Amino acid sequence: MTMETTPKQSWWSRIAHPGQFVIWTRPLLWPLTILTALLFVAGLWFAFFNSPEDYQMGDTVRIMYVHVPNAWLSQFVYAVMSVSALGTLVWRHPMADVSMKAAAPLGALFTALALFTGALWGRPTWGTFWEWDGRMTSTLVLLLIYLGIIALWRAFDDQLRAARVIAVFTLIGAVNIPIIKFSVDWWSTLHQPASVFRPDGPRMPGSILTPLFVMFFAFTFLFLVLHLKAMHTEVKRRRVMTLQRRAAQGLGA
Amino acid sequence: MTAFRAMLIRELHLALRGGGDMLTLVLFFVIVGAIVPFAVGPDRELLARIAPGVVWIAAFLAMLLGLDRLFRPDHEDGSLILLRQAELPLSAVVAAKLIVHWAVSALPLIVASPFVAMLLAMDVATFWRTLLSLLLGTPALAAFGAVGAAVTVSIRRGGLIAPILIAPLSIPVLIFGTGSITATQSGAALLFLAALSLMATALSPFAAALAISSGED
């Protein structure tokens, strides 16, 4: 008869250990990277060579294939951060802190790209780079919130304490996400309302929808790869900091 | 309730006896209002048109300046730790602080707003609407500010970072605040402003208390 000496652990608590988390998730990194690359190749081929020009906008409609995924990610990353914030506050899961910290710069980047591609698209079609329209304004606010959160992470010395405080702030900032989502319905000025996910089906032909969806998944997987890699980097950064601190203490003693 | 009242009285005493903070904020508010005509030129029509926005910006900046004294002195002398161990919930302590903070940093600005209105060539009807919108909107600014101050209280040099966190959240207050003065349907904007203030003041003590207790050990 053998005795079970180690208690059975679920994968959830096993990945709470940073080293275990890296060991468990490292095999995912390469397959995800290859998948992302393949999706980008397919998506870009569709976007450039196998989709029609818009009858009004001409070739500029192709900006949509990078603009819409970036705009989607700007909100999705914030949702990831909010869920991680709940993980930090409710379960005190150590990896939730790391996930939250790793997601903030990525979210800021995707939001900035969404605003940038939107401005590039707006100039030829609307005749202006920028308009104080509901959705643009609320996306700009989202970018400012991301940058504020990054600044907050850098201001704290103690990262464990920082995680809990920033989790509270992240959840407060999450109020902005539904405002962005519904801004085009509430203040309908320049930005068009939702045209893909509608109760009565998408209002686009399939020839445009296919590249859009492929690019959509390509960008989402790009985020997943970058997020995972950034989490690994953060784990290593913390380990280096611990080792440095221990070395410094060893020198002092 | 007596603990809550004691807290209110303590905060009020500290604020009133703590020197010229209140006067400084009012001066800042008036000076911002007085600088604008130099920057855009003393054109009375233009000034009257932008006056509501200027008054709101000045009030917003003055309230951001006063944020740091909300929790930091208590954090530095250790009384925040004592307040956390008190029988009164921390959210009630924050609510008391918030009420007094509004009374000593927003109310003086509202009292001083006639001077700024005069400097900016505002007409009387617009002035009354400005006064009303400030009265309804500043509680929301104070409430958001309390959250920002609570989030940054455990950072040693957090004074600079709180305004950066708070400004994006305060944009709706500014939109409806100036909207209620200039727009034709100012009634709806005023109602929105009042709703924002009510929601922010109701929820922010809990959020701020959570931020304080997770930031300290």
Short mmCIF file of C-alpha atoms in Angstrom, two decimals:
data_model
loop_
_atom_site.label_atom_id
_atom_site.label_comp_id
_atom_site.label_asym_id
_atom_site.label_seq_id
_atom_site.Cartn_x
_atom_site.Cartn_y
_atom_site.Cartn_z
CA MET A 1 0.00 0.00 0.00
CA THR A 2 1.38 3.37 -0.95
CA MET A 3 0.67 6.50 0.93
CA GLU A 4 0.00 9.70 -0.93
CA THR A 5 2.40 12.10 0.68
CA THR A 6 1.75 15.13 -1.48
CA PRO A 7 -1.75 16.55 -1.42
CA LYS A 8 -3.58 16.53 -4.73
CA GLN A 9 -3.49 19.95 -6.28
CA SER A 10 -5.64 21.30 -9.02
CA TRP A 11 -3.87 22.93 -11.97
CA TRP A 12 -5.29 26.22 -10.73
CA SER A 13 -3.29 26.18 -7.50
CA ARG A 14 -0.32 24.49 -9.15
CA ILE A 15 0.23 27.40 -11.54
CA ALA A 16 0.07 29.76 -8.57
CA HIS A 17 3.76 29.01 -8.12
CA PRO A 18 5.65 31.27 -10.54
CA GLY A 19 8.21 28.63 -11.49
CA GLN A 20 5.52 26.01 -12.06
CA PHE A 21 3.56 28.50 -14.11
CA VAL A 22 6.51 29.09 -16.42
CA ILE A 23 7.19 25.34 -16.73
CA TRP A 24 3.55 24.57 -17.48
CA THR A 25 2.96 27.32 -19.99
CA ARG A 26 6.29 27.38 -21.82
CA PRO A 27 5.31 24.54 -24.22
CA LEU A 28 2.35 26.67 -25.32
CA LEU A 29 4.53 29.52 -26.48
CA TRP A 30 5.92 28.14 -29.74
CA PRO A 31 2.68 26.58 -31.07
CA LEU A 32 0.85 29.83 -30.32
CA THR A 33 3.55 31.86 -32.08
CA ILE A 34 3.37 29.65 -35.19
CA LEU A 35 -0.43 29.83 -35.18
CA THR A 36 -0.30 33.62 -34.92
CA ALA A 37 2.18 33.85 -37.79
CA LEU A 38 0.04 31.60 -40.00
CA LEU A 39 -3.08 33.61 -39.21
CA PHE A 40 -1.27 36.83 -40.08
CA VAL A 41 -0.02 35.43 -43.37
CA ALA A 42 -3.53 34.27 -44.30
CA GLY A 43 -5.18 37.44 -43.03
CA LEU A 44 -2.79 39.80 -44.82
CA TRP A 45 -3.09 37.79 -48.03
CA PHE A 46 -6.88 38.05 -47.85
CA ALA A 47 -6.73 41.71 -46.89
CA PHE A 48 -4.44 42.79 -49.70
CA PHE A 49 -5.11 40.42 -52.58
CA ASN A 50 -8.38 38.63 -52.09
CA SER A 51 -10.91 41.22 -50.92
CA PRO A 52 -12.77 43.78 -52.99
CA GLU A 53 -12.42 47.54 -52.82
CA ASP A 54 -15.26 49.38 -51.21
CA TYR A 55 -17.46 51.11 -53.77
CA GLN A 56 -17.18 54.39 -51.84
CA MET A 57 -13.93 54.21 -49.90
CA GLY A 58 -11.80 52.36 -52.46
CA ASP A 59 -8.59 50.87 -51.14
CA THR A 60 -8.78 52.68 -47.80
CA VAL A 61 -11.29 50.08 -46.60
CA ARG A 62 -8.29 47.79 -46.05
CA ILE A 63 -7.34 49.92 -43.03
CA MET A 64 -10.34 48.32 -41.36
CA TYR A 65 -8.52 44.97 -41.21
CA VAL A 66 -6.01 46.41 -38.74
CA HIS A 67 -8.21 49.08 -37.15
CA VAL A 68 -11.08 46.88 -35.98
CA PRO A 69 -8.89 44.13 -34.38
CA ASN A 70 -6.84 46.75 -32.56
CA ALA A 71 -9.96 48.51 -31.30
CA TRP A 72 -11.40 45.16 -30.17
CA LEU A 73 -8.16 44.32 -28.34
CA SER A 74 -8.07 47.71 -26.64
CA GLN A 75 -11.23 46.65 -24.81
CA PHE A 76 -10.45 42.93 -24.55
CA VAL A 77 -7.11 43.61 -22.82
CA TYR A 78 -8.89 45.79 -20.30
CA ALA A 79 -11.34 42.94 -19.68
CA VAL A 80 -8.36 40.60 -19.13
CA MET A 81 -6.91 43.12 -16.69
CA SER A 82 -10.23 43.42 -14.84
CA VAL A 83 -10.59 39.65 -14.50
CA SER A 84 -6.99 39.47 -13.27
CA ALA A 85 -7.79 42.25 -10.83
CA LEU A 86 -10.64 40.16 -9.46
CA GLY A 87 -8.20 37.24 -9.25
CA THR A 88 -5.86 39.41 -7.22
CA LEU A 89 -8.52 40.78 -4.88
CA VAL A 90 -10.69 37.70 -4.41
CA TRP A 91 -8.37 34.70 -4.70
CA ARG A 92 -5.03 36.46 -4.14
CA HIS A 93 -3.68 34.40 -7.00
CA PRO A 94 -0.01 35.37 -7.49
CA MET A 95 -0.16 34.94 -11.25
CA ALA A 96 -3.12 37.32 -11.47
CA ASP A 97 -0.80 40.13 -10.33
CA VAL A 98 1.69 39.21 -13.01
CA SER A 99 -1.03 38.94 -15.66
CA MET A 100 -2.36 42.38 -14.71
CA LYS A 101 1.05 43.99 -14.88
CA ALA A 102 1.98 42.33 -18.17
CA ALA A 103 -1.30 43.31 -19.85
CA ALA A 104 -1.15 47.06 -19.15
CA PRO A 105 1.56 48.07 -21.68
CA LEU A 106 0.05 45.76 -24.31
CA GLY A 107 -3.36 47.33 -23.81
CA ALA A 108 -1.88 50.82 -24.11
CA LEU A 109 -0.12 49.78 -27.31
CA PHE A 110 -3.24 48.31 -28.94
CA THR A 111 -5.33 51.33 -27.93
CA ALA A 112 -2.75 53.71 -29.36
CA LEU A 113 -2.67 51.68 -32.59
CA ALA A 114 -6.47 51.72 -32.78
CA LEU A 115 -6.49 55.51 -32.43
CA PHE A 116 -3.63 55.87 -34.93
CA THR A 117 -5.14 53.65 -37.62
CA GLY A 118 -8.50 55.31 -36.99
CA ALA A 119 -6.95 58.72 -37.62
CA LEU A 120 -5.29 57.45 -40.81
CA TRP A 121 -8.61 56.06 -41.95
CA GLY A 122 -10.60 59.10 -40.91
CA ARG A 123 -8.53 61.56 -42.91
CA PRO A 124 -9.45 60.26 -46.41
CA THR A 125 -13.01 59.14 -45.57
CA TRP A 126 -14.29 61.70 -43.06
CA GLY A 127 -11.88 64.48 -44.01
CA THR A 128 -10.45 64.83 -40.52
CA PHE A 129 -7.85 63.09 -38.38
CA TRP A 130 -9.78 63.63 -35.19
CA GLU A 131 -13.27 64.51 -34.10
CA TRP A 132 -14.58 64.78 -30.54
CA ASP A 133 -16.97 61.95 -31.16
CA GLY A 134 -18.26 59.73 -28.36
CA ARG A 135 -16.33 56.60 -29.28
CA MET A 136 -13.07 58.38 -30.05
CA THR A 137 -13.22 60.38 -26.85
CA SER A 138 -13.94 57.34 -24.72
CA THR A 139 -11.13 55.37 -26.42
CA LEU A 140 -8.76 58.25 -25.71
CA VAL A 141 -9.89 58.13 -22.08
CA LEU A 142 -9.13 54.40 -22.11
CA LEU A 143 -5.60 55.11 -23.37
CA LEU A 144 -5.12 57.66 -20.58
CA ILE A 145 -6.33 55.12 -18.01
CA TYR A 146 -3.86 52.53 -19.36
CA LEU A 147 -1.03 55.04 -19.14
CA GLY A 148 -2.10 56.01 -15.63
CA ILE A 149 -2.04 52.36 -14.57
CA ILE A 150 1.45 51.90 -16.07
CA ALA A 151 2.62 55.01 -14.22
CA LEU A 152 1.08 53.62 -11.03
CA TRP A 153 2.94 50.29 -11.43
CA ARG A 154 6.21 52.18 -11.78
CA ALA A 155 5.52 54.38 -8.76
CA PHE A 156 5.27 51.53 -6.26
CA ASP A 157 8.37 49.90 -4.79
CA ASP A 158 6.59 46.88 -3.32
CA GLN A 159 4.99 44.99 -6.22
CA LEU A 160 2.72 42.83 -4.07
CA ARG A 161 1.13 45.85 -2.42
CA ALA A 162 0.99 47.60 -5.79
CA ALA A 163 -1.00 44.72 -7.28
CA ARG A 164 -3.84 45.01 -4.77
CA VAL A 165 -4.11 48.80 -4.99
CA ILE A 166 -3.93 48.78 -8.78
CA ALA A 167 -6.56 46.02 -8.89
CA VAL A 168 -8.97 48.36 -7.09
CA PHE A 169 -8.20 51.16 -9.52
CA THR A 170 -8.49 48.86 -12.55
CA LEU A 171 -11.99 47.82 -11.50
CA ILE A 172 -13.00 51.47 -11.06
CA GLY A 173 -11.65 52.30 -14.51
CA ALA A 174 -13.63 49.38 -15.98
CA VAL A 175 -16.71 51.66 -15.91
CA ASN A 176 -15.35 53.12 -19.13
CA ILE A 177 -15.61 49.88 -21.14
CA PRO A 178 -19.43 49.80 -21.50
CA ILE A 179 -19.32 53.52 -22.27
CA ILE A 180 -17.03 52.79 -25.25
CA LYS A 181 -19.19 49.89 -26.35
CA PHE A 182 -22.43 51.83 -26.36
CA SER A 183 -21.09 55.29 -27.20
CA VAL A 184 -21.89 54.84 -30.86
CA ASP A 185 -25.51 54.14 -30.02
CA TRP A 186 -25.87 56.90 -27.45
CA TRP A 187 -24.09 59.73 -29.25
CA SER A 188 -24.31 58.86 -32.90
CA THR A 189 -22.17 61.50 -34.58
CA LEU A 190 -19.38 60.36 -36.87
CA HIS A 191 -18.20 56.88 -35.95
CA GLN A 192 -20.45 54.24 -37.45
CA PRO A 193 -22.49 52.00 -35.15
CA ALA A 194 -21.77 48.29 -34.71
CA SER A 195 -21.97 46.52 -38.06
CA VAL A 196 -20.62 43.00 -37.44
CA PHE A 197 -22.21 41.68 -34.26
CA ARG A 198 -25.83 42.64 -34.70
CA PRO A 199 -28.99 40.75 -33.83
CA ASP A 200 -29.99 40.69 -37.50
CA GLY A 201 -26.60 39.46 -38.73
CA PRO A 202 -23.58 41.32 -40.08
CA ARG A 203 -24.12 44.16 -42.51
CA MET A 204 -21.11 43.36 -44.65
CA PRO A 205 -20.56 40.99 -47.57
CA GLY A 206 -18.66 37.78 -46.85
CA SER A 207 -15.73 38.84 -49.03
CA ILE A 208 -14.95 41.57 -46.49
CA LEU A 209 -15.95 39.58 -43.42
CA THR A 210 -13.51 36.71 -44.09
CA PRO A 211 -10.30 38.79 -43.94
CA LEU A 212 -11.74 40.76 -41.03
CA PHE A 213 -12.33 37.62 -38.99
CA VAL A 214 -8.95 36.12 -39.84
CA MET A 215 -7.19 39.34 -38.84
CA PHE A 216 -9.35 39.52 -35.74
CA PHE A 217 -8.10 36.10 -34.59
CA ALA A 218 -4.55 36.87 -35.71
CA PHE A 219 -4.40 39.98 -33.51
CA THR A 220 -6.08 38.20 -30.60
CA PHE A 221 -3.55 35.37 -30.72
CA LEU A 222 -0.77 37.96 -31.07
CA PHE A 223 -1.97 39.44 -27.81
CA LEU A 224 -2.11 36.01 -26.14
CA VAL A 225 1.48 35.22 -27.22
CA LEU A 226 2.81 38.60 -26.15
CA HIS A 227 0.91 38.46 -22.88
CA LEU A 228 2.25 35.00 -22.01
CA LYS A 229 5.80 36.01 -22.91
CA ALA A 230 5.47 39.25 -20.91
CA MET A 231 4.25 37.22 -17.91
CA HIS A 232 7.29 34.93 -18.17
CA THR A 233 9.53 37.98 -18.39
CA GLU A 234 7.88 39.51 -15.34
CA VAL A 235 8.36 36.28 -13.36
CA LYS A 236 12.05 36.27 -14.32
CA ARG A 237 12.40 39.97 -13.52
CA ARG A 238 11.04 39.37 -10.04
CA ARG A 239 13.38 36.43 -9.54
CA VAL A 240 16.36 38.56 -10.62
CA MET A 241 15.29 41.27 -8.18
CA THR A 242 15.04 38.73 -5.35
CA LEU A 243 18.46 37.31 -6.20
CA GLN A 244 19.99 40.78 -6.34
CA ARG A 245 18.47 41.63 -2.98
CA ARG A 246 19.77 38.39 -1.49
CA ALA A 247 23.23 39.04 -2.95
CA ALA A 248 23.23 42.55 -1.50
CA GLN A 249 22.25 41.18 1.92
CA GLY A 250 25.01 38.60 1.65
CA LEU A 251 27.52 41.33 0.95
CA GLY A 252 26.34 43.37 3.93
CA ALA A 253 26.51 40.48 6.39
CA MET B 1 -23.26 58.10 14.73
CA THR B 2 -21.33 59.90 17.46
CA ALA B 3 -18.09 58.48 16.08
CA PHE B 4 -19.03 59.75 12.64
CA ARG B 5 -19.79 63.21 14.08
CA ALA B 6 -16.53 63.20 16.00
CA MET B 7 -14.72 62.36 12.79
CA LEU B 8 -16.45 65.23 10.98
CA ILE B 9 -15.51 67.67 13.75
CA ARG B 10 -11.91 66.43 13.85
CA GLU B 11 -11.52 66.89 10.10
CA LEU B 12 -13.13 70.31 10.17
CA HIS B 13 -10.86 71.45 13.00
CA LEU B 14 -7.78 70.18 11.19
CA ALA B 15 -8.80 71.86 7.96
CA LEU B 16 -9.70 75.21 9.53
CA ARG B 17 -6.73 75.42 11.85
CA GLY B 18 -4.25 73.98 9.41
CA GLY B 19 -3.22 77.37 8.04
CA GLY B 20 -3.92 78.92 4.71
CA ASP B 21 -4.73 75.89 2.57
CA MET B 22 -8.25 77.06 1.89
CA LEU B 23 -7.14 80.57 0.95
CA THR B 24 -4.42 79.16 -1.31
CA LEU B 25 -6.90 77.08 -3.25
CA VAL B 26 -9.28 80.02 -3.68
CA LEU B 27 -6.40 82.21 -4.83
CA PHE B 28 -5.31 79.55 -7.31
CA PHE B 29 -8.86 79.33 -8.65
CA VAL B 30 -9.15 83.10 -9.12
CA ILE B 31 -5.67 83.38 -10.63
CA VAL B 32 -6.37 80.69 -13.23
CA GLY B 33 -9.52 82.61 -14.13
CA ALA B 34 -7.55 85.84 -14.34
CA ILE B 35 -4.76 84.39 -16.46
CA VAL B 36 -7.04 83.25 -19.27
CA PRO B 37 -7.85 86.77 -20.55
CA PHE B 38 -4.11 87.37 -20.88
CA ALA B 39 -3.66 84.16 -22.83
CA VAL B 40 -6.56 84.55 -25.26
CA GLY B 41 -6.78 88.34 -25.38
CA PRO B 42 -9.31 90.61 -23.66
CA ASP B 43 -12.07 90.11 -26.24
CA ARG B 44 -15.28 90.32 -24.21
CA GLU B 45 -17.40 88.24 -26.56
CA LEU B 46 -14.85 85.44 -26.80
CA LEU B 47 -14.34 85.47 -23.03
CA ALA B 48 -18.06 85.31 -22.35
CA ARG B 49 -18.31 82.35 -24.71
CA ILE B 50 -15.52 80.32 -23.09
CA ALA B 51 -16.21 81.49 -19.53
CA PRO B 52 -18.16 78.37 -18.36
CA GLY B 53 -15.39 76.08 -19.54
CA VAL B 54 -12.73 78.24 -17.90
CA VAL B 55 -14.56 78.28 -14.58
CA TRP B 56 -14.89 74.50 -14.68
CA ILE B 57 -11.22 73.97 -15.61
CA ALA B 58 -10.14 76.31 -12.82
CA ALA B 59 -12.32 74.51 -10.28
CA PHE B 60 -11.08 71.12 -11.51
CA LEU B 61 -7.41 72.11 -11.23
CA ALA B 62 -7.90 73.70 -7.81
CA MET B 63 -9.58 70.55 -6.53
CA LEU B 64 -6.76 68.38 -7.90
CA LEU B 65 -4.27 70.58 -6.03
CA GLY B 66 -6.05 70.03 -2.75
CA LEU B 67 -6.19 66.24 -3.08
CA ASP B 68 -2.94 65.41 -1.43
CA ARG B 69 -3.97 66.62 2.00
CA LEU B 70 -6.96 64.27 2.12
CA PHE B 71 -5.13 61.17 3.40
CA ARG B 72 -1.42 61.93 3.30
CA PRO B 73 -1.05 63.81 6.63
CA ASP B 74 -2.95 61.01 8.37
CA HIS B 75 -0.79 58.42 6.64
CA GLU B 76 2.41 60.20 7.64
CA ASP B 77 1.62 60.67 11.33
CA GLY B 78 0.18 57.18 11.63
CA SER B 79 -3.40 58.14 12.48
CA LEU B 80 -4.63 56.35 9.36
CA ILE B 81 -3.57 53.04 10.95
CA LEU B 82 -5.49 53.93 14.09
CA LEU B 83 -8.53 54.92 12.06
CA ARG B 84 -8.44 51.54 10.32
CA GLN B 85 -8.59 49.78 13.68
CA ALA B 86 -11.45 51.93 14.94
CA GLU B 87 -14.94 50.58 15.45
CA LEU B 88 -16.23 52.93 12.78
CA PRO B 89 -15.82 51.25 9.37
CA LEU B 90 -13.10 52.74 7.25
CA SER B 91 -15.62 53.61 4.55
CA ALA B 92 -17.52 55.80 7.04
CA VAL B 93 -14.24 57.51 7.98
CA VAL B 94 -13.60 58.15 4.29
CA ALA B 95 -17.15 59.46 3.87
CA ALA B 96 -16.63 61.93 6.73
CA LYS B 97 -13.35 63.05 5.23
CA LEU B 98 -15.02 63.41 1.84
CA ILE B 99 -17.80 65.62 3.21
CA VAL B 100 -15.34 67.91 4.97
CA HIS B 101 -13.02 67.89 1.95
CA TRP B 102 -15.88 69.11 -0.23
CA ALA B 103 -16.84 71.76 2.32
CA VAL B 104 -13.34 73.21 2.62
CA SER B 105 -12.10 72.87 -0.94
CA ALA B 106 -15.15 73.09 -3.23
CA LEU B 107 -17.46 75.38 -1.28
CA PRO B 108 -14.92 78.24 -1.09
CA LEU B 109 -14.44 78.00 -4.86
CA ILE B 110 -18.18 78.29 -5.40
CA VAL B 111 -18.26 81.30 -3.11
CA ALA B 112 -15.39 82.86 -5.04
CA SER B 113 -16.86 82.10 -8.46
CA PRO B 114 -18.61 85.52 -8.81
CA PHE B 115 -15.18 87.16 -9.04
CA VAL B 116 -14.08 84.84 -11.82
CA ALA B 117 -17.41 85.27 -13.58
CA MET B 118 -16.94 89.04 -13.47
CA LEU B 119 -13.39 88.82 -14.81
CA LEU B 120 -14.61 86.71 -17.70
CA ALA B 121 -17.52 89.01 -18.61
CA MET B 122 -20.16 86.38 -17.88
CA ASP B 123 -23.77 87.54 -17.98
CA VAL B 124 -26.02 87.09 -14.95
CA ALA B 125 -28.18 84.24 -16.29
CA THR B 126 -25.12 82.21 -17.28
CA PHE B 127 -23.59 82.91 -13.90
CA TRP B 128 -26.52 81.41 -12.02
CA ARG B 129 -26.39 78.32 -14.18
CA THR B 130 -22.64 78.05 -13.60
CA LEU B 131 -23.19 78.29 -9.86
CA LEU B 132 -25.83 75.55 -9.99
CA SER B 133 -23.68 73.25 -12.12
CA LEU B 134 -20.68 73.75 -9.81
CA LEU B 135 -22.83 72.94 -6.79
CA LEU B 136 -24.09 69.76 -8.43
CA GLY B 137 -20.81 68.70 -10.05
CA THR B 138 -18.10 69.33 -7.47
CA PRO B 139 -19.21 66.45 -5.18
CA ALA B 140 -18.39 64.05 -8.03
CA LEU B 141 -14.97 65.67 -8.49
CA ALA B 142 -14.30 65.38 -4.76
CA ALA B 143 -15.43 61.74 -4.75
CA PHE B 144 -13.19 60.75 -7.68
CA GLY B 145 -10.40 62.70 -6.04
CA ALA B 146 -10.83 60.73 -2.81
CA VAL B 147 -10.36 57.49 -4.76
CA GLY B 148 -7.23 58.85 -6.43
CA ALA B 149 -5.82 60.04 -3.13
CA ALA B 150 -6.57 56.66 -1.52
CA VAL B 151 -4.88 54.72 -4.33
CA THR B 152 -1.72 56.80 -4.12
CA VAL B 153 -1.50 57.30 -0.36
CA SER B 154 1.01 54.50 0.20
CA ILE B 155 3.35 55.78 -2.51
CA ARG B 156 5.98 58.04 -1.05
CA ARG B 157 5.79 60.64 -3.79
CA GLY B 158 2.21 59.99 -4.86
CA GLY B 159 1.15 63.62 -5.05
CA LEU B 160 1.96 63.92 -8.72
CA ILE B 161 0.38 60.68 -9.87
CA ALA B 162 -3.10 61.12 -8.36
CA PRO B 163 -4.17 63.89 -10.80
CA ILE B 164 -3.05 61.73 -13.74
CA LEU B 165 -5.24 58.88 -12.54
CA ILE B 166 -8.22 61.08 -11.72
CA ALA B 167 -8.33 63.34 -14.77
CA PRO B 168 -9.59 60.70 -17.25
CA LEU B 169 -12.30 59.61 -14.82
CA SER B 170 -13.43 63.21 -14.33
CA ILE B 171 -14.02 63.89 -18.02
CA PRO B 172 -17.76 63.02 -17.86
CA VAL B 173 -18.17 65.49 -14.99
CA LEU B 174 -16.58 68.23 -17.10
CA ILE B 175 -18.66 67.29 -20.17
CA PHE B 176 -21.97 67.50 -18.31
CA GLY B 177 -20.80 70.42 -16.17
CA THR B 178 -20.08 72.69 -19.11
CA GLY B 179 -22.93 71.14 -21.07
CA SER B 180 -25.41 72.21 -18.44
CA ILE B 181 -24.27 75.81 -18.82
CA THR B 182 -23.95 76.24 -22.56
CA ALA B 183 -26.18 73.67 -24.20
CA THR B 184 -29.76 74.48 -25.04
CA GLN B 185 -31.16 71.49 -23.12
CA SER B 186 -29.28 72.24 -19.92
CA GLY B 187 -31.91 70.50 -17.80
CA ALA B 188 -30.93 67.00 -18.96
CA ALA B 189 -27.23 67.74 -18.46
CA LEU B 190 -27.91 69.03 -14.95
CA LEU B 191 -29.79 65.84 -14.13
CA PHE B 192 -26.91 63.75 -15.47
CA LEU B 193 -24.49 65.81 -13.40
CA ALA B 194 -26.56 65.28 -10.26
CA ALA B 195 -26.78 61.54 -11.00
CA LEU B 196 -23.00 61.34 -11.45
CA SER B 197 -22.43 63.15 -8.17
CA LEU B 198 -24.85 60.94 -6.28
CA MET B 199 -23.37 57.74 -7.66
CA ALA B 200 -19.77 58.84 -7.16
CA THR B 201 -20.29 60.00 -3.58
CA ALA B 202 -22.23 56.86 -2.72
CA LEU B 203 -19.66 54.41 -4.10
CA SER B 204 -16.32 56.17 -3.69
CA PRO B 205 -16.01 55.78 0.13
CA PHE B 206 -16.12 51.99 -0.29
CA ALA B 207 -13.66 51.98 -3.18
CA ALA B 208 -11.32 54.38 -1.36
CA ALA B 209 -11.50 52.34 1.85
CA LEU B 210 -10.69 49.16 -0.10
CA ALA B 211 -7.74 50.89 -1.77
CA ILE B 212 -6.41 52.18 1.55
CA SER B 213 -6.70 48.86 3.35
CA SER B 214 -5.07 46.93 0.49
CA GLY B 215 -2.25 49.44 0.17
CA GLU B 216 -1.24 49.27 3.81
CA ASP B 217 -0.17 46.20 5.70
#
